[in-house]
Tab-separated table of C-alpha atoms in Angstrom:
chain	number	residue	atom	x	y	z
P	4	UNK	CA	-32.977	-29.995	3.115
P	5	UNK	CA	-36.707	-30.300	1.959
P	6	UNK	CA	-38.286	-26.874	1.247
P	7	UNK	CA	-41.193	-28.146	3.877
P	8	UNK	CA	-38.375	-28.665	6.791
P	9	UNK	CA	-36.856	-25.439	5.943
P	10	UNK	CA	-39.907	-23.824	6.594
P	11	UNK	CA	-41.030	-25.743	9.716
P	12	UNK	CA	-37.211	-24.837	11.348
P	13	UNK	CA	-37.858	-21.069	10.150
P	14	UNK	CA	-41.148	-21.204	11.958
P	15	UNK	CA	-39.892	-23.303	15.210
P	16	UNK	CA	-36.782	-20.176	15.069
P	17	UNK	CA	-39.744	-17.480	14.731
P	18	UNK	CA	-41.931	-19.038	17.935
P	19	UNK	CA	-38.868	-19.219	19.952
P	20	UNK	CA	-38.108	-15.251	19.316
P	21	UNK	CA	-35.262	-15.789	17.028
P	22	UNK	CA	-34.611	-14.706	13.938
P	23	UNK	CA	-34.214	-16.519	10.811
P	24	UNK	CA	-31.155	-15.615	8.582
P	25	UNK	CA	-29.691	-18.687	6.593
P	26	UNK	CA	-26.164	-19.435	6.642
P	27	UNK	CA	-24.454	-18.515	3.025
P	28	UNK	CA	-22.682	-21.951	3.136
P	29	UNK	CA	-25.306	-24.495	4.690
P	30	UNK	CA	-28.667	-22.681	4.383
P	31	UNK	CA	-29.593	-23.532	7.677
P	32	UNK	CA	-31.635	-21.007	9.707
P	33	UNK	CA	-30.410	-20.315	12.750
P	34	UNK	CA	-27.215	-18.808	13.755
P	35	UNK	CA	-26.124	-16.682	16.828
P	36	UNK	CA	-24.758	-13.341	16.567
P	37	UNK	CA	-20.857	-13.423	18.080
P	38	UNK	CA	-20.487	-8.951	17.328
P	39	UNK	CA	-23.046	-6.192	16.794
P	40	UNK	CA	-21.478	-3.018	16.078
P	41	UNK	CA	-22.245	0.300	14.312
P	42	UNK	CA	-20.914	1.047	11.179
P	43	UNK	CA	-18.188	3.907	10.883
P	44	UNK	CA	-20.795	6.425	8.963
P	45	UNK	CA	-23.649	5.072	11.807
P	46	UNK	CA	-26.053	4.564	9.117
P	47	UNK	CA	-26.002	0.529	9.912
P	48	UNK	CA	-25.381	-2.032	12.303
P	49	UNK	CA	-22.743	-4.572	11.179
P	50	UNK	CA	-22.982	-8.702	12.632
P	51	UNK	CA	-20.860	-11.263	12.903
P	52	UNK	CA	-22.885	-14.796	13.095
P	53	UNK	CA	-21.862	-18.384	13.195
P	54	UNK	CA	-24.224	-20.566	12.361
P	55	UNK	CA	-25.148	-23.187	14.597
P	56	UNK	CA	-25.133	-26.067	12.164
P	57	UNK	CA	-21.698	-25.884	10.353
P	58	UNK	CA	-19.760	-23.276	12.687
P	59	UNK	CA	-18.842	-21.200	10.066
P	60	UNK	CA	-19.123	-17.333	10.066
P	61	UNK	CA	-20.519	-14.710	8.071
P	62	UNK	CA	-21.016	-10.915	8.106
P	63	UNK	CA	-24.909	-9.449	8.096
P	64	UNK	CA	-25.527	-6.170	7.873
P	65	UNK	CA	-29.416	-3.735	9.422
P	66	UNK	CA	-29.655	-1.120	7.713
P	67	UNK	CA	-33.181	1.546	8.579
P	68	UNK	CA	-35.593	0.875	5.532
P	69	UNK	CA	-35.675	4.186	3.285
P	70	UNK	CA	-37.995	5.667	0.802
P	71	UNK	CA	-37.137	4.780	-2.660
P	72	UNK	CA	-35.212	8.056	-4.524
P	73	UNK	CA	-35.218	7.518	-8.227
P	74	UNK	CA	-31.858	7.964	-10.385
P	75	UNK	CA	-32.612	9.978	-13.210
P	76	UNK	CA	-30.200	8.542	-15.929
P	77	UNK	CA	-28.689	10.517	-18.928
P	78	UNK	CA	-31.578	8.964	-21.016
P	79	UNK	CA	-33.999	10.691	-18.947
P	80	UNK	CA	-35.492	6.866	-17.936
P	81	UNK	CA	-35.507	6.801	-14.074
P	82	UNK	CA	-34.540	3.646	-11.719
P	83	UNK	CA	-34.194	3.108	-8.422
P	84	UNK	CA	-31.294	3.934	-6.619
P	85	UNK	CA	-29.135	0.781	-5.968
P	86	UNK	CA	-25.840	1.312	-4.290
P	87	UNK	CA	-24.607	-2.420	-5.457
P	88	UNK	CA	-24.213	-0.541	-9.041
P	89	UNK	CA	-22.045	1.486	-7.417
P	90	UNK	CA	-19.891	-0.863	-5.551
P	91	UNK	CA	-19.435	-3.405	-8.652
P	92	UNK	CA	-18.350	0.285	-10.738
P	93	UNK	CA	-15.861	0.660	-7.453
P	94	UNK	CA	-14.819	-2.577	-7.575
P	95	UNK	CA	-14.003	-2.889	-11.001
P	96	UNK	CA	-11.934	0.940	-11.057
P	97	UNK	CA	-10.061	-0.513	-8.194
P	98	UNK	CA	-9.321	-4.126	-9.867
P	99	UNK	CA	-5.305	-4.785	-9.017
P	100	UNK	CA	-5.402	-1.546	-7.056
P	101	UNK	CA	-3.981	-1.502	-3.688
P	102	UNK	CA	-7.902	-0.133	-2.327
P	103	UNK	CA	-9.556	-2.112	0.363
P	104	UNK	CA	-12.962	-3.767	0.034
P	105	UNK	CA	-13.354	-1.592	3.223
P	106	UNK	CA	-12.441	1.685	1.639
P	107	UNK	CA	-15.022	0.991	-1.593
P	108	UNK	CA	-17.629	0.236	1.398
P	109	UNK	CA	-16.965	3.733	2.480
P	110	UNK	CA	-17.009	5.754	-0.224
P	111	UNK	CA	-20.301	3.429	-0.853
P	112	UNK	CA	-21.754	4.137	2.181
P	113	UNK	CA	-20.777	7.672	2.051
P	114	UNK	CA	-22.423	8.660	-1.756
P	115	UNK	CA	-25.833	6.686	-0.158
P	116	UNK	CA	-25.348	8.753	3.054
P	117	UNK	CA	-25.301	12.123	0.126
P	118	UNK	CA	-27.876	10.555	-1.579
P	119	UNK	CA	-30.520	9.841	1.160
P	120	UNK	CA	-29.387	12.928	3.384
P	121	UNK	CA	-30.301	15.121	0.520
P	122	UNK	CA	-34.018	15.057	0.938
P	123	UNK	CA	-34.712	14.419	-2.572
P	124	UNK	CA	-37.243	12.091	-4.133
P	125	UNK	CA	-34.885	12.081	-7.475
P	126	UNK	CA	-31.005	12.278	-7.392
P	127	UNK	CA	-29.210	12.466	-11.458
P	128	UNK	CA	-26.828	9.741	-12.130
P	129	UNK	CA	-23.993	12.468	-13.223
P	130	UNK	CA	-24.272	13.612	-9.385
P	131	UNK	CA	-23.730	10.293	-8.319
P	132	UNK	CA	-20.867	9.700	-10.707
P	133	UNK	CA	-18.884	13.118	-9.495
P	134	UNK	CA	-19.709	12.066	-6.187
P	135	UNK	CA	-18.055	8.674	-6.774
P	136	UNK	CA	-14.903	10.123	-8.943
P	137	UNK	CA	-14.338	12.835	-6.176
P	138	UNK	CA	-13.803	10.144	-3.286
P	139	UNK	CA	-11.854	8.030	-5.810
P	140	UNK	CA	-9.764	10.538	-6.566
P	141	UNK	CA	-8.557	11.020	-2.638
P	142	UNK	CA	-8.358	7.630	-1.924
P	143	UNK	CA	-6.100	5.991	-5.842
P	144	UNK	CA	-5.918	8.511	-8.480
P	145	UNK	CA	-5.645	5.289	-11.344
P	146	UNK	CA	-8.659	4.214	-9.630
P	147	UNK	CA	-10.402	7.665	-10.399
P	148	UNK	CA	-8.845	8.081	-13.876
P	149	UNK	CA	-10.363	4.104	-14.862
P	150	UNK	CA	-13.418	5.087	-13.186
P	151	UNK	CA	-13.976	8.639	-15.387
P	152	UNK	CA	-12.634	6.983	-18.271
P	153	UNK	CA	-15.931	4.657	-18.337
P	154	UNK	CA	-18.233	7.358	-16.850
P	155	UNK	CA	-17.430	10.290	-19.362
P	156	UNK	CA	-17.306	8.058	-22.031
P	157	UNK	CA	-13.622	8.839	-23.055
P	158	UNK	CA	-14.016	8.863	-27.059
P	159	UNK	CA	-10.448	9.489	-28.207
P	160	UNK	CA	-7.130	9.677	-26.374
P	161	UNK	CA	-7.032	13.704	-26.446
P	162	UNK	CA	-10.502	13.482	-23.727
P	163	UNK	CA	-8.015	10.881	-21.523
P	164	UNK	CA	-4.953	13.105	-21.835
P	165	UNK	CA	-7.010	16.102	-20.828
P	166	UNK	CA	-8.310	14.303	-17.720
P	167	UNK	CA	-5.060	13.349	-16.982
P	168	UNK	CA	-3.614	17.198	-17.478
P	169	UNK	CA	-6.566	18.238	-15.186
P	170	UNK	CA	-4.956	15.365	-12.691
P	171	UNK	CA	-1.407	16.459	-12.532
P	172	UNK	CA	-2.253	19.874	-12.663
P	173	UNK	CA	-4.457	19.603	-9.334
P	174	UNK	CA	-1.471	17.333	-7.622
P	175	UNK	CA	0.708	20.725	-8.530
P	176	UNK	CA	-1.474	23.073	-7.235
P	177	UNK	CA	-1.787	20.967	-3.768
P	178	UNK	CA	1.813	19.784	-3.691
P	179	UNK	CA	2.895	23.544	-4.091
P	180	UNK	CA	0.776	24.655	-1.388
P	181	UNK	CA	1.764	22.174	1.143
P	182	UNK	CA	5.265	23.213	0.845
P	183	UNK	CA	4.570	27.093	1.485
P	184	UNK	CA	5.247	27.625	5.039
């Protein structure tokens, strides 16, 4: 499609009170929206569209606009907080892991949710990381131990090993006092 017709259907969809949001496999610009729904932490509204070209269907999320926070980074530079970084770290920690792409949304959803909630204009990146290794660490304990291995830099095997220690130790601890009556 010629970028002049794409724009003439996206203003024809804009006159008519629609809304334009292109289809991920055809590009074209209208759809309808089959499900609206809130997310589990509320903080979103999750759609399901087909679009009205090809029939196929995709997933949009609307999320409320928010005031930038800045990520203070160990290098002192600061960035803008981007929860994709997280979600690729997530994804990666969880690689052949039996961990849903809905469980990584969560914990996703649920450091932003820490990070916004928090009133701050600046949030550190090693907050953000021990947020991220404590969910992991509920939800697939190799998934944590990857993900801490490439956040605390792991230099030698003795800095795994003590992780690890740290690991089993804490599954003691809890499995001992769940079988106290």
């Amino acid at each position: 499609m010629l970028y002049n017709q794409v724009n003439q259907q996206a203003i024809i969809l804009l006159l008519k009170g629609g809304v334009a949001m292109r289809c991920q496999y055809c590009g074209y610009l209208d759809s309808r929206v089959i499900d609206s729904r809130p997310t589990e932490e509320g903080t979103s509204i999750r759609r399901r569209r087909e679009c009205m070209r090809c029939g196929r269907r995709f997933t949009t999320y609307e999320k409320i606009e928010t005031s930038p926070v800045m990520v203070i980074k160990k290098d002192m530079r600061r960035e803008a907080f981007m929860p994709a970084k997280i979600k690729t770290g997530l994804i990666h920690a969880c690689q052949k892991r039996p961990v849903s792409m809905k469980d990584i949304d969560a914990i996703v959803e649920k450091i932003e949710k820490a990070v916004y909630s928090s009133g701050e204009d600046e949030f550190s990146s090693r907050r953000i990381g021990e947020l991220v290794m404590e969910e992991l660490k509920k939800l697939d304990e190799v998934a944590y131990v990857r993900f801490a291995s490439v956040y605390r830099q792991f230099t030698d095997v003795s800095s795994f090993m003590d992780e690890l220690n740290k690991l089993v130790s804490e599954n003691k601890q809890r499995m001992s006092g769940s079988e106290t009556p």
